[in-house]
JSON list of C-alpha atoms in Angstrom, two decimals:
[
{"chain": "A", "resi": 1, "resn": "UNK", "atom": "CA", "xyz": [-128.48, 38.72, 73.18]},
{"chain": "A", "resi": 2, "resn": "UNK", "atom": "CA", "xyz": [-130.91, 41.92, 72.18]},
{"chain": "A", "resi": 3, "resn": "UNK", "atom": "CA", "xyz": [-130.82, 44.24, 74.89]},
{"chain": "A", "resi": 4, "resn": "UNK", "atom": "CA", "xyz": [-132.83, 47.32, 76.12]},
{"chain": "A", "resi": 5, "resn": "UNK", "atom": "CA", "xyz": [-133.22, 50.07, 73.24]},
{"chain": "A", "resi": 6, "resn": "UNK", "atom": "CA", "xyz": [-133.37, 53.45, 73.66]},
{"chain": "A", "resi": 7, "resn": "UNK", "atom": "CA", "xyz": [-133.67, 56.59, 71.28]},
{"chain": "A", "resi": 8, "resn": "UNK", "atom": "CA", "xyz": [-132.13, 59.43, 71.04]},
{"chain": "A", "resi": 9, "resn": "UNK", "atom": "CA", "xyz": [-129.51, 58.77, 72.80]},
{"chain": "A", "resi": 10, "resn": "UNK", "atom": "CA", "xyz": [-128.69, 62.72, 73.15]},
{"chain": "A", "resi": 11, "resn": "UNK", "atom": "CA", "xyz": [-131.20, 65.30, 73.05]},
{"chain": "A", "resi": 12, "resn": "UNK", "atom": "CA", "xyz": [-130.69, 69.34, 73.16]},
{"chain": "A", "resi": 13, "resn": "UNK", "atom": "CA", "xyz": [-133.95, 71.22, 74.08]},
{"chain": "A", "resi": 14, "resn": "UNK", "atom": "CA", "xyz": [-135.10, 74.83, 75.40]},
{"chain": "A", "resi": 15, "resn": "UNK", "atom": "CA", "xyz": [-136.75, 75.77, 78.18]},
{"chain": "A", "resi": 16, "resn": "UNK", "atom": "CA", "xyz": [-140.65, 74.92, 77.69]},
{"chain": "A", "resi": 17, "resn": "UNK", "atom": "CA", "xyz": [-140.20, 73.06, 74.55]},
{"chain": "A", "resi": 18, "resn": "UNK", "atom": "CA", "xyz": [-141.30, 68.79, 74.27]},
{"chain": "A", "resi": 19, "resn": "UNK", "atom": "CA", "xyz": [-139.23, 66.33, 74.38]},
{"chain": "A", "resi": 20, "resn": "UNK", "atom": "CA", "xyz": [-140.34, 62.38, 73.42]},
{"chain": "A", "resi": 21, "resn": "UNK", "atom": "CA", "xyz": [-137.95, 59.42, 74.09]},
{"chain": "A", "resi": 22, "resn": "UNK", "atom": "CA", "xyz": [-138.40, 55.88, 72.91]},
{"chain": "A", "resi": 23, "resn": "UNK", "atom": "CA", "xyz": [-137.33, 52.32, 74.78]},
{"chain": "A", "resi": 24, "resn": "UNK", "atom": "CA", "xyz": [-137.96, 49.04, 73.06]},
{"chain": "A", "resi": 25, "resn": "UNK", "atom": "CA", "xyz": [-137.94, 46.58, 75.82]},
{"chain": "A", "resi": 26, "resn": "UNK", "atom": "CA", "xyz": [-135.82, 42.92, 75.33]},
{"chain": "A", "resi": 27, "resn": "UNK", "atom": "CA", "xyz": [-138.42, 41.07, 73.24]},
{"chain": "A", "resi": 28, "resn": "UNK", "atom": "CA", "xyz": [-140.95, 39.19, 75.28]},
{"chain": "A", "resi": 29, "resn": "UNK", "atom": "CA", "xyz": [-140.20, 41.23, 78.42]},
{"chain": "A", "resi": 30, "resn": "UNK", "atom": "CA", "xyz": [-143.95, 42.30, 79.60]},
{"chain": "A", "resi": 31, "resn": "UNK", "atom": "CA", "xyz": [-142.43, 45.00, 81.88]},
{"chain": "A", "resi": 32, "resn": "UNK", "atom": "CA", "xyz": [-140.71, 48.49, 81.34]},
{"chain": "A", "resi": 33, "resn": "UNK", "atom": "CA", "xyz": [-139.38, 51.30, 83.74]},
{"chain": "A", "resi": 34, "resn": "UNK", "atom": "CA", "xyz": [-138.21, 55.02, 82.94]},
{"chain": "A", "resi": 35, "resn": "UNK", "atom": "CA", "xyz": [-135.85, 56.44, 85.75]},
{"chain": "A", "resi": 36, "resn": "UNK", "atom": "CA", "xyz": [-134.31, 59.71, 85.84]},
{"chain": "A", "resi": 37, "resn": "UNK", "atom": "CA", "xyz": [-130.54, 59.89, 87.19]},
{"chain": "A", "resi": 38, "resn": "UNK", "atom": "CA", "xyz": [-129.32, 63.64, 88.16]},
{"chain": "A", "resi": 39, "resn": "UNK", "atom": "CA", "xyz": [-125.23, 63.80, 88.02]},
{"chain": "A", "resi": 40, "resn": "UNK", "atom": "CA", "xyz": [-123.72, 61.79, 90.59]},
{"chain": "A", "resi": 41, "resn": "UNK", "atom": "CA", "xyz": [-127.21, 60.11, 92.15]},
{"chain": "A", "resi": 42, "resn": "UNK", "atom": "CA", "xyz": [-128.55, 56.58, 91.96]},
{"chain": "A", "resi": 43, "resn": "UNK", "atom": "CA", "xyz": [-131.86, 56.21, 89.79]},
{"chain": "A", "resi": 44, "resn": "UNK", "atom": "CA", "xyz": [-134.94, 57.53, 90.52]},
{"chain": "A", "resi": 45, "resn": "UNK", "atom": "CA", "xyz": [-137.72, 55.46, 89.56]},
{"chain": "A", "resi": 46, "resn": "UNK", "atom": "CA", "xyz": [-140.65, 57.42, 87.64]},
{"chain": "A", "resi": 47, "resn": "UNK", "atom": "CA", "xyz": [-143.13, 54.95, 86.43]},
{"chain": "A", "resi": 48, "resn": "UNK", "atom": "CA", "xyz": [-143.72, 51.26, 85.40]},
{"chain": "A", "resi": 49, "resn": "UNK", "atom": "CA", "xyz": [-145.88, 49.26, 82.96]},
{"chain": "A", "resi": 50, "resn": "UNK", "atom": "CA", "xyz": [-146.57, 45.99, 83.26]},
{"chain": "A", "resi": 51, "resn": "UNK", "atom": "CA", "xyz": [-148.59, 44.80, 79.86]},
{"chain": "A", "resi": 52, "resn": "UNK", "atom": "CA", "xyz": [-149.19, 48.07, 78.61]},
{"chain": "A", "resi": 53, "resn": "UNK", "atom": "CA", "xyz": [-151.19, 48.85, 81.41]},
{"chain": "A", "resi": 54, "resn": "UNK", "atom": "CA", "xyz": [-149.61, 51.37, 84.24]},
{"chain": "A", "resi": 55, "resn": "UNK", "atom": "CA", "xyz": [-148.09, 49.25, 87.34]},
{"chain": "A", "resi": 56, "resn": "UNK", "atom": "CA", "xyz": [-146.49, 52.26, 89.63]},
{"chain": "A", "resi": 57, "resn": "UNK", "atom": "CA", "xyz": [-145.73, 55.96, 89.25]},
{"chain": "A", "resi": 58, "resn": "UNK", "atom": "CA", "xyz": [-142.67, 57.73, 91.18]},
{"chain": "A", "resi": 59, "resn": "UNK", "atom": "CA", "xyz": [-141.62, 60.67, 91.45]},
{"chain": "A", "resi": 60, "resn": "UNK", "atom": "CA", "xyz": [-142.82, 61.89, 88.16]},
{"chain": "A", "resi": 61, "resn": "UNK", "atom": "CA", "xyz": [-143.97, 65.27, 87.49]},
{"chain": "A", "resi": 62, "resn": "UNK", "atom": "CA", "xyz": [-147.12, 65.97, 86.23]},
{"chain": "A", "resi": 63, "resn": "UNK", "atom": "CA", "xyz": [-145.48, 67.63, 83.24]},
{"chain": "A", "resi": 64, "resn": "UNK", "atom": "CA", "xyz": [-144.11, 63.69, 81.91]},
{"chain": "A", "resi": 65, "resn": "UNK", "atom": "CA", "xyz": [-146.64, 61.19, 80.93]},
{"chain": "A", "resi": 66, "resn": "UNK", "atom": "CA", "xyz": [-145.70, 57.96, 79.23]},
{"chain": "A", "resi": 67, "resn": "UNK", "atom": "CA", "xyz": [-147.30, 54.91, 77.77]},
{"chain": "A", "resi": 68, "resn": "UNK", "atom": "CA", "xyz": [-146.68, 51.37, 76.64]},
{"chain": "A", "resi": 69, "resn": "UNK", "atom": "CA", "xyz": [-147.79, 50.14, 72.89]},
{"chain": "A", "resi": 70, "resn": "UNK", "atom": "CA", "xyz": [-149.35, 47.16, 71.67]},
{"chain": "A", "resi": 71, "resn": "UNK", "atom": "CA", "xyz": [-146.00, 45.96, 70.47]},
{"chain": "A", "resi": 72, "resn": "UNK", "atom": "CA", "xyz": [-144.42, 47.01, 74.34]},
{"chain": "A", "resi": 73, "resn": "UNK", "atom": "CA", "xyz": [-142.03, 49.24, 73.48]},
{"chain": "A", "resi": 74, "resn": "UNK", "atom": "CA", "xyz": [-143.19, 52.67, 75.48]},
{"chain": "A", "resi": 75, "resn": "UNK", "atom": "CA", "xyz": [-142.82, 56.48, 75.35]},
{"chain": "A", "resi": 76, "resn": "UNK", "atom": "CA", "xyz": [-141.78, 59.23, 77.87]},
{"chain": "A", "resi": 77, "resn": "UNK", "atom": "CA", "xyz": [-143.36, 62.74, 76.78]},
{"chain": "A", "resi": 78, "resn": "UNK", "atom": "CA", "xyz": [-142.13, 65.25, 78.44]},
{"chain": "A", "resi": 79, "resn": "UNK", "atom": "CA", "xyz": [-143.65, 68.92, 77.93]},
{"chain": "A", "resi": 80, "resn": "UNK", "atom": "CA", "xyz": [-142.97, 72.38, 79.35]},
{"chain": "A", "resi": 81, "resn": "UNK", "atom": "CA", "xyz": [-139.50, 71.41, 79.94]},
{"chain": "A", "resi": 82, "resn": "UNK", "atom": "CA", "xyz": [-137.66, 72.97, 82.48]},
{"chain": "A", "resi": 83, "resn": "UNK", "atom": "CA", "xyz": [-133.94, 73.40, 82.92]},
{"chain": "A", "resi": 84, "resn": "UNK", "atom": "CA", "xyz": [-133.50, 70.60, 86.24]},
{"chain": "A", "resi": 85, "resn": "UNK", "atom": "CA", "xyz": [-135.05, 68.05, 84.01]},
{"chain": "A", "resi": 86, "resn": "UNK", "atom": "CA", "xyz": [-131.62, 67.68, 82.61]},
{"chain": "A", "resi": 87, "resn": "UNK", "atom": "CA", "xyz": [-130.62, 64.36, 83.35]},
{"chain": "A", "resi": 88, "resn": "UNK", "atom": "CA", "xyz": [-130.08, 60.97, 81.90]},
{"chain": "A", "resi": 89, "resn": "UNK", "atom": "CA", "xyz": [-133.52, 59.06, 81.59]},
{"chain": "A", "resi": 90, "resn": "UNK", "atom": "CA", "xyz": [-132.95, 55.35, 81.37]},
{"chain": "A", "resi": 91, "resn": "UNK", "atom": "CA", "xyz": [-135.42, 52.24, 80.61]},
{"chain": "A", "resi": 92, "resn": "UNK", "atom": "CA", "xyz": [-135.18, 49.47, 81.79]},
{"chain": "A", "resi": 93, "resn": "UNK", "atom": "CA", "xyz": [-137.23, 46.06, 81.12]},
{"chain": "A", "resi": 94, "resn": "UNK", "atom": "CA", "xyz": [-137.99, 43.01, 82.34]},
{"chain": "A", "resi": 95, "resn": "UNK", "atom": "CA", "xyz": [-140.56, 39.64, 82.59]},
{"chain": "A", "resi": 96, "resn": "UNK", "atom": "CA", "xyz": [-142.31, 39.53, 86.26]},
{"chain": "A", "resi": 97, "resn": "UNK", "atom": "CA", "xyz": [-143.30, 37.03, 87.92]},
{"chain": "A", "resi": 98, "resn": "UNK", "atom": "CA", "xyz": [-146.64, 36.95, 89.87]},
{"chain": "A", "resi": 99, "resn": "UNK", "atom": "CA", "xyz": [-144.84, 38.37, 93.06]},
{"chain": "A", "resi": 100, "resn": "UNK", "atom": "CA", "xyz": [-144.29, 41.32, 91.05]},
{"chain": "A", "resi": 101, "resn": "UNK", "atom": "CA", "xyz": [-140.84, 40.61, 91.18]},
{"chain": "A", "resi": 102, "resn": "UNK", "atom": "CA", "xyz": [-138.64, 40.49, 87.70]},
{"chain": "A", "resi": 103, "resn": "UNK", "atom": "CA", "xyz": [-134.63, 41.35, 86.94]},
{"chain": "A", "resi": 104, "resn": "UNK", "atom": "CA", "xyz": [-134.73, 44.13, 85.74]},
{"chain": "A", "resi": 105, "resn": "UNK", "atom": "CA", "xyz": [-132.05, 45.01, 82.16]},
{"chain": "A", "resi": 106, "resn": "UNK", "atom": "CA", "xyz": [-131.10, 48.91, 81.15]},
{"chain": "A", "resi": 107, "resn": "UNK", "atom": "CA", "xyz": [-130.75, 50.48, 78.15]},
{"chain": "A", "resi": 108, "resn": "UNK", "atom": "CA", "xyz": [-128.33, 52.86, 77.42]},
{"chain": "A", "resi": 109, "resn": "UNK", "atom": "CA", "xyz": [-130.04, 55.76, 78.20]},
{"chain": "A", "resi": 110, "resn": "UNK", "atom": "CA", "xyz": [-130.97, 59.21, 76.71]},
{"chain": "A", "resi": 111, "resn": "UNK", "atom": "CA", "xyz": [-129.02, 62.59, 77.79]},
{"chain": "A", "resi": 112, "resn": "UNK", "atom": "CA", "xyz": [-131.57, 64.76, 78.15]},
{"chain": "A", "resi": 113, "resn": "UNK", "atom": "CA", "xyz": [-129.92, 68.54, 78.29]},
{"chain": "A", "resi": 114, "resn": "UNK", "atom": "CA", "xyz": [-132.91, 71.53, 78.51]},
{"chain": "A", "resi": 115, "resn": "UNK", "atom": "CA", "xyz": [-131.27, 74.91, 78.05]},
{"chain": "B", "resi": 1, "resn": "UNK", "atom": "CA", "xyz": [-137.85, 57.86, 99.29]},
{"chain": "B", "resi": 2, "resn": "UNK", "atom": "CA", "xyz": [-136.79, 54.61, 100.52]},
{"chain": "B", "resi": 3, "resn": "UNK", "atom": "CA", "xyz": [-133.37, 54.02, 99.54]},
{"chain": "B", "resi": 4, "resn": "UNK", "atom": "CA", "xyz": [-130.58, 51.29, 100.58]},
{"chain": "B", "resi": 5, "resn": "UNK", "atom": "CA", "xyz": [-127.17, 52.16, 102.45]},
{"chain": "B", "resi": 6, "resn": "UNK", "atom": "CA", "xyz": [-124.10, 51.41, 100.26]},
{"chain": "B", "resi": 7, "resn": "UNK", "atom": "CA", "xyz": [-120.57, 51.78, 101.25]},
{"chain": "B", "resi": 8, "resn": "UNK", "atom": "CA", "xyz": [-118.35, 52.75, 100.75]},
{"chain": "B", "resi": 9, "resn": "UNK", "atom": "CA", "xyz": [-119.48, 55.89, 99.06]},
{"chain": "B", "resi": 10, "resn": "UNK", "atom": "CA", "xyz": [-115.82, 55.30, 97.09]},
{"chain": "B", "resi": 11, "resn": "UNK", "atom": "CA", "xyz": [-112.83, 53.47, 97.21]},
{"chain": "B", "resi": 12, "resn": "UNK", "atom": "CA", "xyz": [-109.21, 54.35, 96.14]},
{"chain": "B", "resi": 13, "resn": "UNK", "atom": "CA", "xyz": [-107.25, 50.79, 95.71]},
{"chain": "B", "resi": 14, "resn": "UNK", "atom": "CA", "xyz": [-103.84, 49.84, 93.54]},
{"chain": "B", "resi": 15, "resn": "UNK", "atom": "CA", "xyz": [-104.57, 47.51, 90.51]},
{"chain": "B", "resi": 16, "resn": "UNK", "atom": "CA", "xyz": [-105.11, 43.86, 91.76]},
{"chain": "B", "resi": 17, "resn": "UNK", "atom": "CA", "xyz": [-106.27, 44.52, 95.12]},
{"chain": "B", "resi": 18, "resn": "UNK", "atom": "CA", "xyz": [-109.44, 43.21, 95.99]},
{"chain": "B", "resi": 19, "resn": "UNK", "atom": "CA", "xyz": [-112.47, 44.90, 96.78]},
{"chain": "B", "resi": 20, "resn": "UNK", "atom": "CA", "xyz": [-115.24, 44.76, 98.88]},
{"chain": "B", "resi": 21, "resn": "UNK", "atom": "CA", "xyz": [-118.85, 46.64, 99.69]},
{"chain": "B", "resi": 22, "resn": "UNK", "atom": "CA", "xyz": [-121.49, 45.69, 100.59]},
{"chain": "B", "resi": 23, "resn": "UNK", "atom": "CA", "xyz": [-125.77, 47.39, 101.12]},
{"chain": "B", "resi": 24, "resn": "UNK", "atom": "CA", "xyz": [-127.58, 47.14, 104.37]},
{"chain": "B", "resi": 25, "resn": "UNK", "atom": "CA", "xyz": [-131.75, 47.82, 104.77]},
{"chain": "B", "resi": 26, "resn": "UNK", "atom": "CA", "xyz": [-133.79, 48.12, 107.73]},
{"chain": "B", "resi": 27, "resn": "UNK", "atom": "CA", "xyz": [-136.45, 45.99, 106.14]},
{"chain": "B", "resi": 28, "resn": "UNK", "atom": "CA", "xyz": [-136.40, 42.71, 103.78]},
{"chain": "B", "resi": 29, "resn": "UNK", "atom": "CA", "xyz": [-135.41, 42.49, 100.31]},
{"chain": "B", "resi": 30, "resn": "UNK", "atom": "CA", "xyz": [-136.70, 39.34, 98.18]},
{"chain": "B", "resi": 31, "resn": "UNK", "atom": "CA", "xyz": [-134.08, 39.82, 95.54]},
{"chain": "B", "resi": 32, "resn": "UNK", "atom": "CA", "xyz": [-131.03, 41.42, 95.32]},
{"chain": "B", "resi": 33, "resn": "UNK", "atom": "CA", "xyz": [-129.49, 43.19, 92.01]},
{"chain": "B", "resi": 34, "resn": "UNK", "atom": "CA", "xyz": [-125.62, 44.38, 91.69]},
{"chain": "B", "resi": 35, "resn": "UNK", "atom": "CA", "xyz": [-125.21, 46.58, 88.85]},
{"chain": "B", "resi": 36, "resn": "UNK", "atom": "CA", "xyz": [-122.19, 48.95, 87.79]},
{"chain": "B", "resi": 37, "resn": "UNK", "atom": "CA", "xyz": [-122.57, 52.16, 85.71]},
{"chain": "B", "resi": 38, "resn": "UNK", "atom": "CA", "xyz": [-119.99, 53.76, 83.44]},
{"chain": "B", "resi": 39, "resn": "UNK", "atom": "CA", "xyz": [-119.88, 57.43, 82.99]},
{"chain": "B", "resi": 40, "resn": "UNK", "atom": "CA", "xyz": [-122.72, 58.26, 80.87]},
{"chain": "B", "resi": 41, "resn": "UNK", "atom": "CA", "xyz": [-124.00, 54.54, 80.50]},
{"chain": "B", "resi": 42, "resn": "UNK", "atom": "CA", "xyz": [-126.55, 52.41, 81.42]},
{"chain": "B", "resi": 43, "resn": "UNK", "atom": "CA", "xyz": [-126.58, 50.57, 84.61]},
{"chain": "B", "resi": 44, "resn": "UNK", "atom": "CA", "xyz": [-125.28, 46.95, 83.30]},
{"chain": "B", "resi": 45, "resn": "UNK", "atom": "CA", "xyz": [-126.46, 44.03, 85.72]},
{"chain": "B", "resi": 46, "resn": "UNK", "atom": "CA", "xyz": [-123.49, 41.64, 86.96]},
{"chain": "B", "resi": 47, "resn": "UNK", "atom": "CA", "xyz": [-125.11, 39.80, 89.49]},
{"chain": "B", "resi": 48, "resn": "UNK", "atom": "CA", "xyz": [-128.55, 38.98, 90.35]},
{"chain": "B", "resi": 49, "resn": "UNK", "atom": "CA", "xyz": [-129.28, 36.82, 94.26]},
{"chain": "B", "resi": 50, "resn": "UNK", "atom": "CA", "xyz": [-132.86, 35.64, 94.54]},
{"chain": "B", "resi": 51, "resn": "UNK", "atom": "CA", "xyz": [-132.59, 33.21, 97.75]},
{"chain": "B", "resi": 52, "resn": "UNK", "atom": "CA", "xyz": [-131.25, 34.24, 101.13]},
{"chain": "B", "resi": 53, "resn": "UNK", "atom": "CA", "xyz": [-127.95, 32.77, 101.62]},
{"chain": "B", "resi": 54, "resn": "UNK", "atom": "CA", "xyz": [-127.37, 32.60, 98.08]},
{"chain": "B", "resi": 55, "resn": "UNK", "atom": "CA", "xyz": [-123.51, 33.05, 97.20]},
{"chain": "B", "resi": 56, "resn": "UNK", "atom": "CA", "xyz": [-123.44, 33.35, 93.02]},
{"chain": "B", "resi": 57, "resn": "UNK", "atom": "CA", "xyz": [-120.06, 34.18, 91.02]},
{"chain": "B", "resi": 58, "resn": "UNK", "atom": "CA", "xyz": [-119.52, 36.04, 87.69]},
{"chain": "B", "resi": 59, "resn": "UNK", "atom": "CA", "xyz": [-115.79, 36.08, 87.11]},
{"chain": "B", "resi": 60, "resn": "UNK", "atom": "CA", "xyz": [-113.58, 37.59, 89.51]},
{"chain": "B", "resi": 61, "resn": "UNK", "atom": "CA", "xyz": [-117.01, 39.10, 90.94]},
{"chain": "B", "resi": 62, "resn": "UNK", "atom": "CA", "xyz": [-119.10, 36.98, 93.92]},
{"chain": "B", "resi": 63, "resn": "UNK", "atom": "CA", "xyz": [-121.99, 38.70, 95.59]},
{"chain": "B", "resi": 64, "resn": "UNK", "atom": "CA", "xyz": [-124.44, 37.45, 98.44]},
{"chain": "B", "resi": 65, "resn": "UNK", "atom": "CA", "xyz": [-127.83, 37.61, 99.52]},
{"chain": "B", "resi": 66, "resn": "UNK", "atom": "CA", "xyz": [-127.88, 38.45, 102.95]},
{"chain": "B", "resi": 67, "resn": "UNK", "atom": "CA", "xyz": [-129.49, 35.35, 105.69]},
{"chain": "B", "resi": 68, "resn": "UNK", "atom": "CA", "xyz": [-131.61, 37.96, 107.09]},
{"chain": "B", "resi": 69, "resn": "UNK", "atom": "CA", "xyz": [-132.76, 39.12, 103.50]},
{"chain": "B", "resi": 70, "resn": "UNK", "atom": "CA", "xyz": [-131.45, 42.40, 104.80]},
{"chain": "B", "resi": 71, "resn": "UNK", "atom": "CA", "xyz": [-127.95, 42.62, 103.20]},
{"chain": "B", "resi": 72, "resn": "UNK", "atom": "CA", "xyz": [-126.26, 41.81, 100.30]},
{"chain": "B", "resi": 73, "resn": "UNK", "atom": "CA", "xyz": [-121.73, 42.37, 99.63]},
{"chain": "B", "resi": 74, "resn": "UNK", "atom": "CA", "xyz": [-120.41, 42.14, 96.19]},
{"chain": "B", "resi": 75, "resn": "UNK", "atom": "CA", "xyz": [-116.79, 41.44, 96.07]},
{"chain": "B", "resi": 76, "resn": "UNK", "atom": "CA", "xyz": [-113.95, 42.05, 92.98]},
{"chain": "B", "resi": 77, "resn": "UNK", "atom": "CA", "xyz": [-110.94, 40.24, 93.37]},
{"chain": "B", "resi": 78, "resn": "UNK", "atom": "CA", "xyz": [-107.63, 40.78, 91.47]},
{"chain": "B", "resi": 79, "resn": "UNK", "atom": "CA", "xyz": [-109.04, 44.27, 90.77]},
{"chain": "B", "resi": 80, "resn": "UNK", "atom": "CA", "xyz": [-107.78, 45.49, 86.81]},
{"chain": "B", "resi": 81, "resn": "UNK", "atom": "CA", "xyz": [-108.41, 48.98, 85.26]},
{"chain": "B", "resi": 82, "resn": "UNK", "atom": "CA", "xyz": [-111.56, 48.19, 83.56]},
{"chain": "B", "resi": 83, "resn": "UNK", "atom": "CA", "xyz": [-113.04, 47.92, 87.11]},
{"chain": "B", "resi": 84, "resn": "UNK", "atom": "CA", "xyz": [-113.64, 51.46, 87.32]},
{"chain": "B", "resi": 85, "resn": "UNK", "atom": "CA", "xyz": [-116.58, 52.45, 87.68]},
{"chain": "B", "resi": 86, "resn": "UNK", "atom": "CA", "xyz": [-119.51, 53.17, 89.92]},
{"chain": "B", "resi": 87, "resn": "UNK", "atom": "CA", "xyz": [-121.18, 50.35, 91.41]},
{"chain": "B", "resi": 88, "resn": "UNK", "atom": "CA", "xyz": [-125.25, 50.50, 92.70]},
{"chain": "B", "resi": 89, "resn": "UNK", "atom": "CA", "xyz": [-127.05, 47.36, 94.89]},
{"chain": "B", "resi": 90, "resn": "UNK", "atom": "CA", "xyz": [-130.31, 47.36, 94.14]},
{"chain": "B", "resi": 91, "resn": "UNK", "atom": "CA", "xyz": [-133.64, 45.77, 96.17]},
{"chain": "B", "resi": 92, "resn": "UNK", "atom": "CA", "xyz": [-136.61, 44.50, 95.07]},
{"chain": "B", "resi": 93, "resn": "UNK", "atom": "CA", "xyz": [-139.61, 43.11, 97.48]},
{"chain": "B", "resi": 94, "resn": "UNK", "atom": "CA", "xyz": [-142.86, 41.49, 96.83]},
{"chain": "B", "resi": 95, "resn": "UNK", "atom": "CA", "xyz": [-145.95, 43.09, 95.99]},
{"chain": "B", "resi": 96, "resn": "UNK", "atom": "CA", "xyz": [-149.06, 44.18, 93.78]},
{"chain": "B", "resi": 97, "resn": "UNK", "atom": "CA", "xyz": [-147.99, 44.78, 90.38]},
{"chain": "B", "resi": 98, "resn": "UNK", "atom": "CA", "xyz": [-144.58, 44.88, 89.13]},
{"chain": "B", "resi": 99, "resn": "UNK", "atom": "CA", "xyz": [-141.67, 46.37, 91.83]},
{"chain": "B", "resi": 100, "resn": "UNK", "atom": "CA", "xyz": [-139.40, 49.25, 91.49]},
{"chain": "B", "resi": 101, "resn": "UNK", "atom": "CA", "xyz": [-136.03, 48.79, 92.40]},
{"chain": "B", "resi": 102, "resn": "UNK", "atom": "CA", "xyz": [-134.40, 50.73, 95.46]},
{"chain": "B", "resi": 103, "resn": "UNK", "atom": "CA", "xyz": [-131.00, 51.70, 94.85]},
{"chain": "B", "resi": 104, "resn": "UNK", "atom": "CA", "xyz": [-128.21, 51.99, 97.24]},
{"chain": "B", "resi": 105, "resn": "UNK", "atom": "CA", "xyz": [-126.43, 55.66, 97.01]},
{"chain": "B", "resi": 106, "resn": "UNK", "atom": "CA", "xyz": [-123.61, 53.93, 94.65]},
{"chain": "B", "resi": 107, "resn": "UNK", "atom": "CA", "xyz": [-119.88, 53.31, 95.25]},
{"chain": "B", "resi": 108, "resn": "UNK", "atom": "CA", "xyz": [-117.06, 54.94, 93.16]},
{"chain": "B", "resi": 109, "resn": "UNK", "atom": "CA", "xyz": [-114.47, 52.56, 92.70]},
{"chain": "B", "resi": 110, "resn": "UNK", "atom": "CA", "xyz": [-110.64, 54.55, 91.78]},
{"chain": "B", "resi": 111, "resn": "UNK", "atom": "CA", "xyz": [-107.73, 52.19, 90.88]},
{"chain": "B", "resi": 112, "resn": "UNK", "atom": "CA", "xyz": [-104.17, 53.67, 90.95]},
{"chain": "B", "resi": 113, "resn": "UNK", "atom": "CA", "xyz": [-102.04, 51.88, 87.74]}
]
């Protein structure tokens, strides 16, 4: 079965440069989530869209945005990196209900590594 | 933020013991998700419990959903090397818009050859 996309799956940057990662969600999901994970921490949720339109926002800084496309797959831009924002960003996606509630599949994930 | 207790924080066991943890919340939980992680990896679902009470297997792995909606155990049996790993309980409740999920801290399962 296609599963959660994500690109690059490494990705070297310095200090204060941009960084943009991709996710293609499992097709006909509706829903997509970025987390960040820091080494040895659970995920921390950073923002949600729910048919392309935003759902929720975590704890994201207001140096990230992100956005979902016509075709669902979505975009985390990330600008003025910094060196903490090394971490592993992950996608996830999934198809929710009307509770809000749907099971939610990762991706792989994307190393991010500022230095 | 709000965030699920998991424990063990890590576990130490011989090859084909079984093993056992389990996530507690102070508040209710409509569905509960049991993921493990591999060093560098995505999160990759094993179980997923949408009805209190529920008991679902996957393998050697059985999980539950909690009566009071408040708990949730995931159990290995017969425990083999590619067990290792770190495993996360997850939460989701019922609201406006689509749900994050809360994670419990994660446990670090060891096995000794």
């Amino acid at each position: 079965a296609a599963g959660v996309i994500q690109s690059p799956r490494h990705l070297i940057k310095e200090k204060r440069e941009t960084a943009t990662l991709k996710c293609y969600p499992i097709p006909r999901h509706d829903t997509v989530y970025w987390y960040q994970q820091g080494p040895g921490q659970d995920p921390q949720f950073l923002i949600s869209f729910y048919e392309k339109m935003q759902s929720d926002k975590g704890s994201i800084p207001d140096r990230f945005s992100a956005q979902q496309f016509s075709d669902y797959h979505s975009e985390l831009n990330m600008s003025s990196l910094e060196l903490g924002d090394s971490a592993l960003y992950f996608c996830a996606s999934s198809l929710t209900d009307s509770g809000g509630l749907g099971t939610q599949y990762f991706g792989p994930g994307t190393r991010l590594l500022v230095l | 933020g709000q965030q699920l207790n998991q424990s063990p924080q890590s576990m130490f066991i011989q090859e084909g013991e079984d093993v056992s943890m389990n996530c507690t919340s102070s508040s209710i939980f409509n569905t509960w998700l049991w993921y493990k992680q591999d060093p560098g990896e995505g999160p990759v679902l094993l179980i997923a419990l949408y009805k209190a009470g529920e008991l679902t297997s996957n393998g050697r792995l059985t999980a539950q959903f909690g009566i009071t909606r408040k708990d949730s155990f995931l159990n290995i049996s017969a425990s083999i090397p590619s067990d290792v790993g770190i495993y996360f309980c997850a939460g989701l409740k019922r609201g406006q818009g689509a749900q994050k999920l809360v994670f419990g801290q994660g446990t670090r399962l060891t096995i000794n050859p």
